[in-house]
Structure formats: structure tokens, C-alpha cells
Amino acid sequence: MSFVRMKGETLRRFAYTQIRMGVDTPIVVYAAQEAQAVEACRAAYTRISELEQQMSDYRVDSELNLLCRDAVGRWRRVSRELFYVLWRAHRLAQQTDGAFDPTVGALVRLWREARRTGQLPDPQTLQAARARSGYRLMELCLRRRAVRLKVEGMQLDLGGIAKGYACDHALRVLRRYGITRALIQMGGDIAAGDPPPDAPAWRIALAEGGETTLARGALSTSGSTEQFVEIGGARYAHIIDPRTGLGLTRLILARVRARDGITADSLATAAAVLGKSGIQRLQRLYKGAQIEVWEQAS
Ligand code: ADP
Ligand code: MG
């Protein structure tokens, strides 16, 4: 435990970790009292659990999955949080011509099956899943905060955007408890508030080695290097290339710095699909973000 004196008040560093949305979720905060840190972090984890119940595609009874069953051919009103994330995802889908697409759930399910069985889906199965994917099949009504799906059996998937959004909310909760110096990580998504009292920024270790710094912003990493299944000599990553309906096969790592987690997370997933040659347009649209892509020459 480190101690830092500031303006007559001693701030101490507290670190916790729990599993949320299927990943380790460490939170580090500076607070005057342990009780304050404990209470604030508990509230932050609770908030993330609530968001998970809204947005998870793994939980049968999540708001997202109920929506998939309920909204076919009719408008369904959803919670503010779910609507906002669906709206951001849909907008990014339009901006990337569907490279980022929150309706790829049916294809993600096939990928998970392939990981289990070691076999690619047969062409008919793949075709059927593709017919149930495509952001144009999801309609949003801002005025009514409602969603309508055009095709039976569609599966929405917010795996490429929800963790970043959850990080943003966690920081917000901590602030309500008087904690501004905080850092949260959910898998490849990191969001930071103010830096530690004795440093200009948080130091972040990078998966590929080395480190970087972060303060009052978010940093997300996406790519094909961590989660993939190997079939017939090819590697299929857990990020779907909507053009093929299969996992990305080229080796790619995308990293995005942005003002908030929802932006960094979703842009990193989008950039992983778009590749080096496709990110310029995205960069022009999101001027405040810094998008980097490393790609194996093919
Ligand atoms: P991670 O889940 O490892 O943090 P990402 O943020 O890149 O990585 O998100 C990958 C997840 O996004 C997948 O597990 C899946 O749920 C979802 N997904 C897969 N392909 C796409 C896509 N083309 N557009 C949007 N989301 C996708
Ligand atoms: Mg992402």
C-alpha cells in the first residue's frame, strides 16, 4: 500500500479485482479512507453487474436477449443504457459500412461452435446465419427509445462495445463517492480518471510488452492474436469479418485512445475488421481518437 500526502490529506492506494462480463476486472483507486474505497468500488462493481444483465448475450434472461425474442416485427421499448449502446453501435455500423456490426450474434454463435468442434460451419448453416445478420435489419426509434428487428432468429451482440461502456459507468460511480483518481480494466479495455497523486498519469503495461501512460481517457486493444480457433491451418479470430461471416484470419492488432471507453472499445473492434487500409475514414470521423493498427503483411 502506498501513501501520498496531498493538501494535508493522505491518499492511499487501494486495488481490487472481480470477474465481470466474463473477464478479470481490476479497479485501482486513491482514497483517504479504506472504507470509502471499499464502498465506492463495491458500488462500481454492482453497476457493472446491472449493465451486464442488460447487455450480455450469454445470459438467457438479459434485456438484450429478451429483446431479440420480443422485437421481431414490432417495436420494443428498452432501457436508456441499452438504447444508448445500441444506438452508438448502429451508428458505427453505418459509418464503417457494417465492418462493425452489433447484429453479428448468429455468426458469433457459429464461431463459438467451431471453437468447440474444431470444424467450420457448412455453407448452408453459414448462409442461414448471414441472412439473420446485418445492421440494416435492426431499426431504432430515438423518440420512443424503441428497437425493432426485421428477421426472426436475429442475435444482437454487444461484445465489442459494452465493456468500454461499463468502464465509463464504473468511473462515474466512483466519482459519486468522491473518488476521481481511478483506473479500471475489463480485458482489453481500460479507462482512467485522474492520475495518481504523485504521477502525471497511470502507467499501463501492454500485452505485447512495454508500457504506456493514460489519464482522463480510455485505451482499448482488439485483435486476432488472443482468441482464435485453428482449423485447417488457418486461424479464425473471435472477431467476425461480416464480409465472409467467419472470424478474421489475418494477424492484426488495433489500439485506440479516446475520450471515453465506449468510443475506444468500439473503434478498436471496428479497426481490427477494417485493417490498416480502412481506418483513415474512421480517423476522420473520430478526430479526438487516436487509432493505430499493426498488421501482418499478407
Ligand atoms: P474482446 O471481447 O476480446 O474485448 P473486442 O472488443 O474486439 O474484443 O470484441 C470482440 C467481440 O465483439 C466478440 O467476442 C463478439 O462478441 C463481438 N463481435 C465480433 N465481431 C464483431 C463485429 N464485426 N462487429 C461488432 N462486434 C463484433
Ligand atoms: Mg471492442
Tab-separated table of C-alpha atoms and ligand atoms in Angstrom:
chain	number	residue	atom	x	y	z
A	1	MET	CA	0.000	0.000	0.000
A	2	SER	CA	1.494	3.365	-0.916
A	3	PHE	CA	0.832	6.628	0.920
A	4	VAL	CA	0.835	10.038	-0.700
A	5	ARG	CA	0.294	13.327	1.130
A	6	MET	CA	-1.756	15.913	-0.695
A	7	LYS	CA	-3.014	19.211	0.648
A	8	GLY	CA	-2.753	17.912	4.185
A	9	GLU	CA	-4.744	14.790	3.349
A	10	THR	CA	-3.130	11.402	2.966
A	11	LEU	CA	-4.375	9.451	-0.010
A	12	ARG	CA	-3.805	5.712	-0.071
A	13	ARG	CA	-3.869	3.356	-2.997
A	14	PHE	CA	-6.419	0.523	-2.975
A	15	ALA	CA	-6.715	-2.238	-5.549
A	16	TYR	CA	-9.463	-4.819	-6.033
A	17	THR	CA	-10.434	-7.316	-8.660
A	18	GLN	CA	-13.553	-9.250	-9.601
A	19	ILE	CA	-14.838	-11.025	-12.670
A	20	ARG	CA	-17.436	-9.136	-14.726
A	21	MET	CA	-18.689	-9.731	-18.254
A	22	GLY	CA	-16.510	-12.817	-18.380
A	23	VAL	CA	-13.195	-11.030	-17.751
A	24	ASP	CA	-10.986	-10.010	-14.840
A	25	THR	CA	-11.963	-6.513	-13.843
A	26	PRO	CA	-9.346	-4.837	-11.649
A	27	ILE	CA	-10.056	-1.405	-10.189
A	28	VAL	CA	-7.359	0.785	-8.605
A	29	VAL	CA	-8.318	3.909	-6.659
A	30	TYR	CA	-6.783	6.517	-4.392
A	31	ALA	CA	-8.854	7.370	-1.346
A	32	ALA	CA	-8.384	8.896	2.086
A	33	GLN	CA	-10.081	6.004	3.886
A	34	GLU	CA	-10.264	2.311	3.173
A	35	ALA	CA	-13.989	2.326	3.960
A	36	GLN	CA	-14.551	4.903	1.231
A	37	ALA	CA	-12.584	2.855	-1.294
A	38	VAL	CA	-14.413	-0.355	-0.410
A	39	GLU	CA	-17.837	1.216	-0.576
A	40	ALA	CA	-17.128	3.039	-3.832
A	41	CYS	CA	-15.650	0.012	-5.596
A	42	ARG	CA	-18.459	-2.217	-4.391
A	43	ALA	CA	-20.940	0.222	-5.927
A	44	ALA	CA	-18.929	0.313	-9.159
A	45	TYR	CA	-18.928	-3.497	-9.447
A	46	THR	CA	-22.650	-3.562	-8.731
A	47	ARG	CA	-23.222	-1.043	-11.510
A	48	ILE	CA	-21.261	-3.211	-13.947
A	49	SER	CA	-23.355	-6.236	-12.935
A	50	GLU	CA	-26.507	-4.287	-13.743
A	51	LEU	CA	-25.141	-3.369	-17.159
A	52	GLU	CA	-24.172	-6.994	-17.726
A	53	GLN	CA	-27.761	-8.024	-17.008
A	54	GLN	CA	-28.870	-5.511	-19.635
A	55	MET	CA	-26.305	-6.225	-22.349
A	56	SER	CA	-24.984	-9.770	-22.063
A	57	ASP	CA	-25.651	-12.143	-24.932
A	58	TYR	CA	-24.611	-15.087	-22.738
A	59	ARG	CA	-27.409	-14.635	-20.211
A	60	VAL	CA	-30.668	-16.087	-21.461
A	61	ASP	CA	-32.706	-13.557	-19.483
A	62	SER	CA	-30.658	-10.418	-20.205
A	63	GLU	CA	-32.577	-7.433	-21.503
A	64	LEU	CA	-30.702	-7.837	-24.791
A	65	ASN	CA	-31.744	-11.460	-25.244
A	66	LEU	CA	-35.357	-10.763	-24.287
A	67	LEU	CA	-35.296	-8.033	-26.913
A	68	CYS	CA	-34.047	-10.477	-29.557
A	69	ARG	CA	-37.052	-12.699	-28.871
A	70	ASP	CA	-39.614	-9.903	-28.462
A	71	ALA	CA	-38.822	-7.268	-31.052
A	72	VAL	CA	-39.216	-9.212	-34.277
A	73	GLY	CA	-41.589	-7.200	-36.446
A	74	ARG	CA	-42.665	-4.932	-33.590
A	75	TRP	CA	-41.284	-2.026	-31.633
A	76	ARG	CA	-39.991	-2.764	-28.162
A	77	ARG	CA	-39.035	-0.043	-25.710
A	78	VAL	CA	-35.700	-0.625	-23.956
A	79	SER	CA	-33.756	0.854	-21.043
A	80	ARG	CA	-31.842	4.094	-21.525
A	81	GLU	CA	-28.465	2.345	-21.223
A	82	LEU	CA	-29.244	-0.428	-23.694
A	83	PHE	CA	-30.706	2.035	-26.164
A	84	TYR	CA	-27.658	4.283	-25.995
A	85	VAL	CA	-25.228	1.418	-26.613
A	86	LEU	CA	-27.343	0.007	-29.461
A	87	TRP	CA	-27.559	3.485	-30.953
A	88	ARG	CA	-23.786	4.029	-30.796
A	89	ALA	CA	-23.205	0.551	-32.235
A	90	HIS	CA	-25.675	1.148	-35.047
A	91	ARG	CA	-24.126	4.493	-35.883
A	92	LEU	CA	-20.656	2.946	-36.027
A	93	ALA	CA	-22.054	0.184	-38.244
A	94	GLN	CA	-23.329	2.845	-40.664
A	95	GLN	CA	-20.018	4.695	-40.523
A	96	THR	CA	-17.989	1.562	-41.236
A	97	ASP	CA	-20.359	0.120	-43.810
A	98	GLY	CA	-21.034	-2.793	-41.487
A	99	ALA	CA	-17.444	-3.711	-40.621
A	100	PHE	CA	-18.516	-3.135	-37.029
A	101	ASP	CA	-21.909	-4.727	-36.688
A	102	PRO	CA	-23.863	-5.396	-33.468
A	103	THR	CA	-26.125	-7.887	-35.265
A	104	VAL	CA	-23.409	-10.497	-35.950
A	105	GLY	CA	-24.554	-12.609	-32.972
A	106	ALA	CA	-25.686	-15.575	-35.081
A	107	LEU	CA	-22.230	-15.681	-36.696
A	108	VAL	CA	-20.524	-15.316	-33.314
A	109	ARG	CA	-22.511	-18.359	-32.139
A	110	LEU	CA	-21.244	-20.336	-35.129
A	111	TRP	CA	-17.704	-19.254	-34.287
A	112	ARG	CA	-18.152	-20.488	-30.705
A	113	GLU	CA	-19.436	-23.790	-32.048
A	114	ALA	CA	-16.424	-24.052	-34.364
A	115	ARG	CA	-14.153	-23.467	-31.399
A	116	ARG	CA	-15.893	-26.328	-29.604
A	117	THR	CA	-15.960	-28.793	-32.501
A	118	GLY	CA	-12.862	-27.748	-34.458
A	119	GLN	CA	-14.954	-27.522	-37.634
A	120	LEU	CA	-16.169	-24.654	-39.743
A	121	PRO	CA	-19.926	-24.405	-40.317
A	122	ASP	CA	-21.205	-25.944	-43.533
A	123	PRO	CA	-22.156	-23.466	-46.286
A	124	GLN	CA	-25.932	-23.684	-45.689
A	125	THR	CA	-25.607	-23.079	-41.964
A	126	LEU	CA	-23.271	-20.149	-42.615
A	127	GLN	CA	-25.651	-18.729	-45.199
A	128	ALA	CA	-28.609	-19.008	-42.823
A	129	ALA	CA	-26.710	-17.180	-40.082
A	130	ARG	CA	-25.647	-14.463	-42.528
A	131	ALA	CA	-29.272	-13.961	-43.506
A	132	ARG	CA	-30.034	-13.235	-39.833
A	133	SER	CA	-27.218	-10.668	-39.543
A	134	GLY	CA	-26.788	-7.144	-40.843
A	135	TYR	CA	-27.258	-3.828	-39.083
A	136	ARG	CA	-29.900	-2.767	-41.586
A	137	LEU	CA	-32.142	-5.449	-40.084
A	138	MET	CA	-32.175	-3.560	-36.784
A	139	GLU	CA	-34.247	-0.376	-36.587
A	140	LEU	CA	-34.010	2.175	-33.800
A	141	CYS	CA	-36.559	4.821	-32.859
A	142	LEU	CA	-34.927	7.569	-30.805
A	143	ARG	CA	-38.213	9.279	-29.928
A	144	ARG	CA	-39.729	6.150	-28.449
A	145	ARG	CA	-36.414	4.675	-27.325
A	146	ALA	CA	-37.509	1.510	-29.080
A	147	VAL	CA	-35.998	-1.226	-31.224
A	148	ARG	CA	-37.474	-3.368	-33.990
A	149	LEU	CA	-35.876	-6.357	-35.684
A	150	LYS	CA	-36.743	-7.341	-39.198
A	151	VAL	CA	-35.908	-11.039	-39.174
A	152	GLU	CA	-36.732	-13.972	-36.912
A	153	GLY	CA	-33.769	-15.504	-35.066
A	154	MET	CA	-31.548	-12.429	-35.046
A	155	GLN	CA	-28.958	-12.321	-32.282
A	156	LEU	CA	-27.659	-8.960	-31.135
A	157	ASP	CA	-24.121	-8.898	-29.727
A	158	LEU	CA	-22.551	-6.010	-27.832
A	159	GLY	CA	-19.314	-7.846	-27.014
A	160	GLY	CA	-17.300	-5.281	-28.969
A	161	ILE	CA	-18.637	-2.206	-27.176
A	162	ALA	CA	-20.226	-2.996	-23.791
A	163	LYS	CA	-17.069	-3.425	-21.730
A	164	GLY	CA	-15.805	0.025	-22.644
A	165	TYR	CA	-19.190	1.470	-21.756
A	166	ALA	CA	-19.159	-0.391	-18.430
A	167	CYS	CA	-15.721	1.112	-17.636
A	168	ASP	CA	-17.159	4.598	-18.202
A	169	HIS	CA	-20.001	3.894	-15.806
A	170	ALA	CA	-17.689	2.482	-13.164
A	171	LEU	CA	-15.624	5.689	-13.181
A	172	ARG	CA	-18.810	7.712	-12.903
A	173	VAL	CA	-19.938	5.738	-9.860
A	174	LEU	CA	-16.548	6.166	-8.188
A	175	ARG	CA	-16.761	9.920	-8.740
A	176	ARG	CA	-20.110	9.963	-6.958
A	177	TYR	CA	-18.271	8.515	-3.956
A	178	GLY	CA	-15.686	11.277	-4.122
A	179	ILE	CA	-13.026	9.238	-5.910
A	180	THR	CA	-11.572	10.789	-9.064
A	181	ARG	CA	-8.167	9.079	-9.129
A	182	ALA	CA	-9.167	5.710	-10.509
A	183	LEU	CA	-8.279	3.124	-13.120
A	184	ILE	CA	-10.403	0.240	-14.347
A	185	GLN	CA	-9.636	-2.548	-16.762
A	186	MET	CA	-12.003	-5.069	-18.344
A	187	GLY	CA	-9.990	-7.412	-20.542
A	188	GLY	CA	-8.594	-5.291	-23.358
A	189	ASP	CA	-10.492	-2.188	-22.320
A	190	ILE	CA	-9.059	0.338	-19.875
A	191	ALA	CA	-10.464	3.637	-18.642
A	192	ALA	CA	-8.761	6.123	-16.346
A	193	GLY	CA	-9.889	9.105	-14.316
A	194	ASP	CA	-7.418	11.493	-12.728
A	195	PRO	CA	-3.872	10.146	-12.304
A	196	PRO	CA	-2.318	9.009	-9.024
A	197	PRO	CA	-1.492	11.995	-6.786
A	198	ASP	CA	2.245	11.572	-7.262
A	199	ALA	CA	2.293	10.982	-11.050
A	200	PRO	CA	1.194	12.759	-14.220
A	201	ALA	CA	-0.585	9.620	-15.489
A	202	TRP	CA	-1.294	5.953	-14.839
A	203	ARG	CA	1.285	3.508	-16.187
A	204	ILE	CA	-0.236	0.743	-18.285
A	205	ALA	CA	1.583	-2.469	-19.163
A	206	LEU	CA	0.975	-3.555	-22.753
A	207	ALA	CA	0.188	-7.162	-23.652
A	208	GLU	CA	2.940	-7.255	-26.271
A	209	GLY	CA	5.497	-5.880	-23.817
A	210	GLY	CA	6.471	-2.358	-22.870
A	211	GLU	CA	4.182	0.198	-21.298
A	212	THR	CA	2.273	3.375	-21.961
A	213	THR	CA	0.506	6.021	-19.885
A	214	LEU	CA	-3.122	7.072	-19.522
A	215	ALA	CA	-5.094	9.752	-17.667
A	216	ARG	CA	-8.664	11.014	-18.113
A	217	GLY	CA	-9.333	8.822	-21.085
A	218	ALA	CA	-9.611	5.296	-22.404
A	219	LEU	CA	-7.376	2.801	-24.142
A	220	SER	CA	-8.683	-0.315	-25.884
A	221	THR	CA	-6.957	-3.148	-27.665
A	222	SER	CA	-8.631	-5.547	-30.071
A	223	GLY	CA	-7.368	-8.091	-32.474
A	224	SER	CA	-6.908	-11.602	-33.633
A	225	THR	CA	-3.895	-12.514	-31.526
A	226	GLU	CA	-5.583	-13.623	-28.279
A	227	GLN	CA	-8.788	-15.512	-29.002
A	228	PHE	CA	-8.924	-17.732	-32.065
A	229	VAL	CA	-9.598	-21.272	-33.250
A	230	GLU	CA	-7.229	-23.015	-35.648
A	231	ILE	CA	-8.885	-25.035	-38.418
A	232	GLY	CA	-7.201	-26.471	-41.491
A	233	GLY	CA	-4.051	-24.416	-40.945
A	234	ALA	CA	-5.962	-21.110	-40.706
A	235	ARG	CA	-6.657	-19.114	-37.567
A	236	TYR	CA	-10.137	-17.716	-37.134
A	237	ALA	CA	-10.326	-14.961	-34.537
A	238	HIS	CA	-13.347	-14.189	-32.335
A	239	ILE	CA	-13.951	-11.004	-34.304
A	240	ILE	CA	-16.210	-11.675	-37.273
A	241	ASP	CA	-15.446	-10.254	-40.678
A	242	PRO	CA	-19.010	-9.508	-41.817
A	243	ARG	CA	-17.843	-9.792	-45.437
A	244	THR	CA	-17.144	-13.524	-45.014
A	245	GLY	CA	-19.251	-14.318	-41.964
A	246	LEU	CA	-16.192	-16.037	-40.466
A	247	GLY	CA	-13.611	-14.983	-37.903
A	248	LEU	CA	-10.788	-12.711	-39.025
A	249	THR	CA	-7.966	-14.800	-40.447
A	250	ARG	CA	-5.217	-12.213	-40.731
A	251	LEU	CA	-2.989	-11.319	-37.834
A	252	ILE	CA	-3.967	-7.881	-36.619
A	253	LEU	CA	-3.826	-5.738	-33.503
A	254	ALA	CA	-5.766	-2.494	-33.158
A	255	ARG	CA	-5.295	0.010	-30.384
A	256	VAL	CA	-7.400	3.101	-29.783
A	257	ARG	CA	-7.114	6.004	-27.388
A	258	ALA	CA	-10.263	8.035	-26.929
A	259	ARG	CA	-12.068	10.291	-24.500
A	260	ASP	CA	-14.236	7.503	-23.171
A	261	GLY	CA	-14.392	3.743	-23.022
A	262	ILE	CA	-17.383	3.206	-25.276
A	263	THR	CA	-15.598	5.018	-28.105
A	264	ALA	CA	-12.224	3.319	-27.604
A	265	ASP	CA	-13.725	-0.177	-27.293
A	266	SER	CA	-15.981	0.008	-30.328
A	267	LEU	CA	-13.413	1.749	-32.544
A	268	ALA	CA	-10.789	-0.871	-31.650
A	269	THR	CA	-13.091	-3.685	-32.744
A	270	ALA	CA	-14.016	-1.770	-35.899
A	271	ALA	CA	-10.356	-1.045	-36.708
A	272	ALA	CA	-9.472	-4.725	-36.304
A	273	VAL	CA	-12.002	-5.561	-39.035
A	274	LEU	CA	-11.169	-2.620	-41.294
A	275	GLY	CA	-7.412	-3.144	-41.169
A	276	LYS	CA	-4.702	-0.601	-41.826
A	277	SER	CA	-6.044	0.408	-45.215
A	278	GLY	CA	-9.560	1.015	-43.909
A	279	ILE	CA	-9.076	3.177	-40.854
A	280	GLN	CA	-8.474	6.607	-42.439
A	281	ARG	CA	-12.163	7.311	-42.819
A	282	LEU	CA	-12.799	6.282	-39.241
A	283	GLN	CA	-9.974	8.514	-38.084
A	284	ARG	CA	-11.533	11.459	-39.928
A	285	LEU	CA	-14.907	10.833	-38.271
A	286	TYR	CA	-13.436	10.470	-34.778
A	287	LYS	CA	-10.854	13.249	-34.731
A	288	GLY	CA	-10.397	13.106	-30.967
A	289	ALA	CA	-9.421	9.439	-31.094
A	290	GLN	CA	-6.036	8.010	-31.916
A	291	ILE	CA	-6.297	4.788	-33.909
A	292	GLU	CA	-3.321	2.514	-34.530
A	293	VAL	CA	-3.228	-0.803	-36.358
A	294	TRP	CA	-0.445	-3.375	-36.651
A	295	GLU	CA	-0.994	-5.927	-39.323
A	296	GLN	CA	0.982	-8.841	-40.671
A	297	ALA	CA	1.789	-8.207	-44.312
A	298	SER	CA	-0.139	-10.677	-46.469
B	1	ADP	P1	-12.719	-8.504	-26.560
B	1	ADP	O1	-14.066	-9.131	-26.428
B	1	ADP	O2	-11.629	-9.507	-26.609
B	1	ADP	O3	-12.502	-7.366	-25.644
B	1	ADP	P2	-13.437	-6.824	-28.807
B	1	ADP	O4	-13.747	-5.605	-28.050
B	1	ADP	O5	-12.749	-6.617	-30.102
B	1	ADP	O6	-12.592	-7.884	-28.023
B	1	ADP	O7	-14.819	-7.529	-29.081
B	1	ADP	C1	-14.942	-8.769	-29.697
B	1	ADP	C2	-16.366	-9.206	-29.536
B	1	ADP	O8	-17.215	-8.360	-30.326
B	1	ADP	C3	-16.667	-10.603	-29.996
B	1	ADP	O9	-16.455	-11.536	-28.971
B	1	ADP	C4	-18.126	-10.501	-30.373
B	1	ADP	O10	-18.925	-10.586	-29.220
B	1	ADP	C5	-18.244	-9.103	-30.924
B	1	ADP	N1	-18.007	-9.018	-32.381
B	1	ADP	C6	-17.419	-9.932	-33.204
B	1	ADP	N2	-17.334	-9.482	-34.455
B	1	ADP	C7	-17.860	-8.224	-34.447
B	1	ADP	C8	-18.051	-7.223	-35.461
B	1	ADP	N3	-17.676	-7.412	-36.724
B	1	ADP	N4	-18.643	-6.061	-35.079
B	1	ADP	C9	-19.032	-5.858	-33.809
B	1	ADP	N5	-18.875	-6.755	-32.822
B	1	ADP	C10	-18.293	-7.919	-33.135
B	2	MG	MG	-14.091	-3.681	-28.665
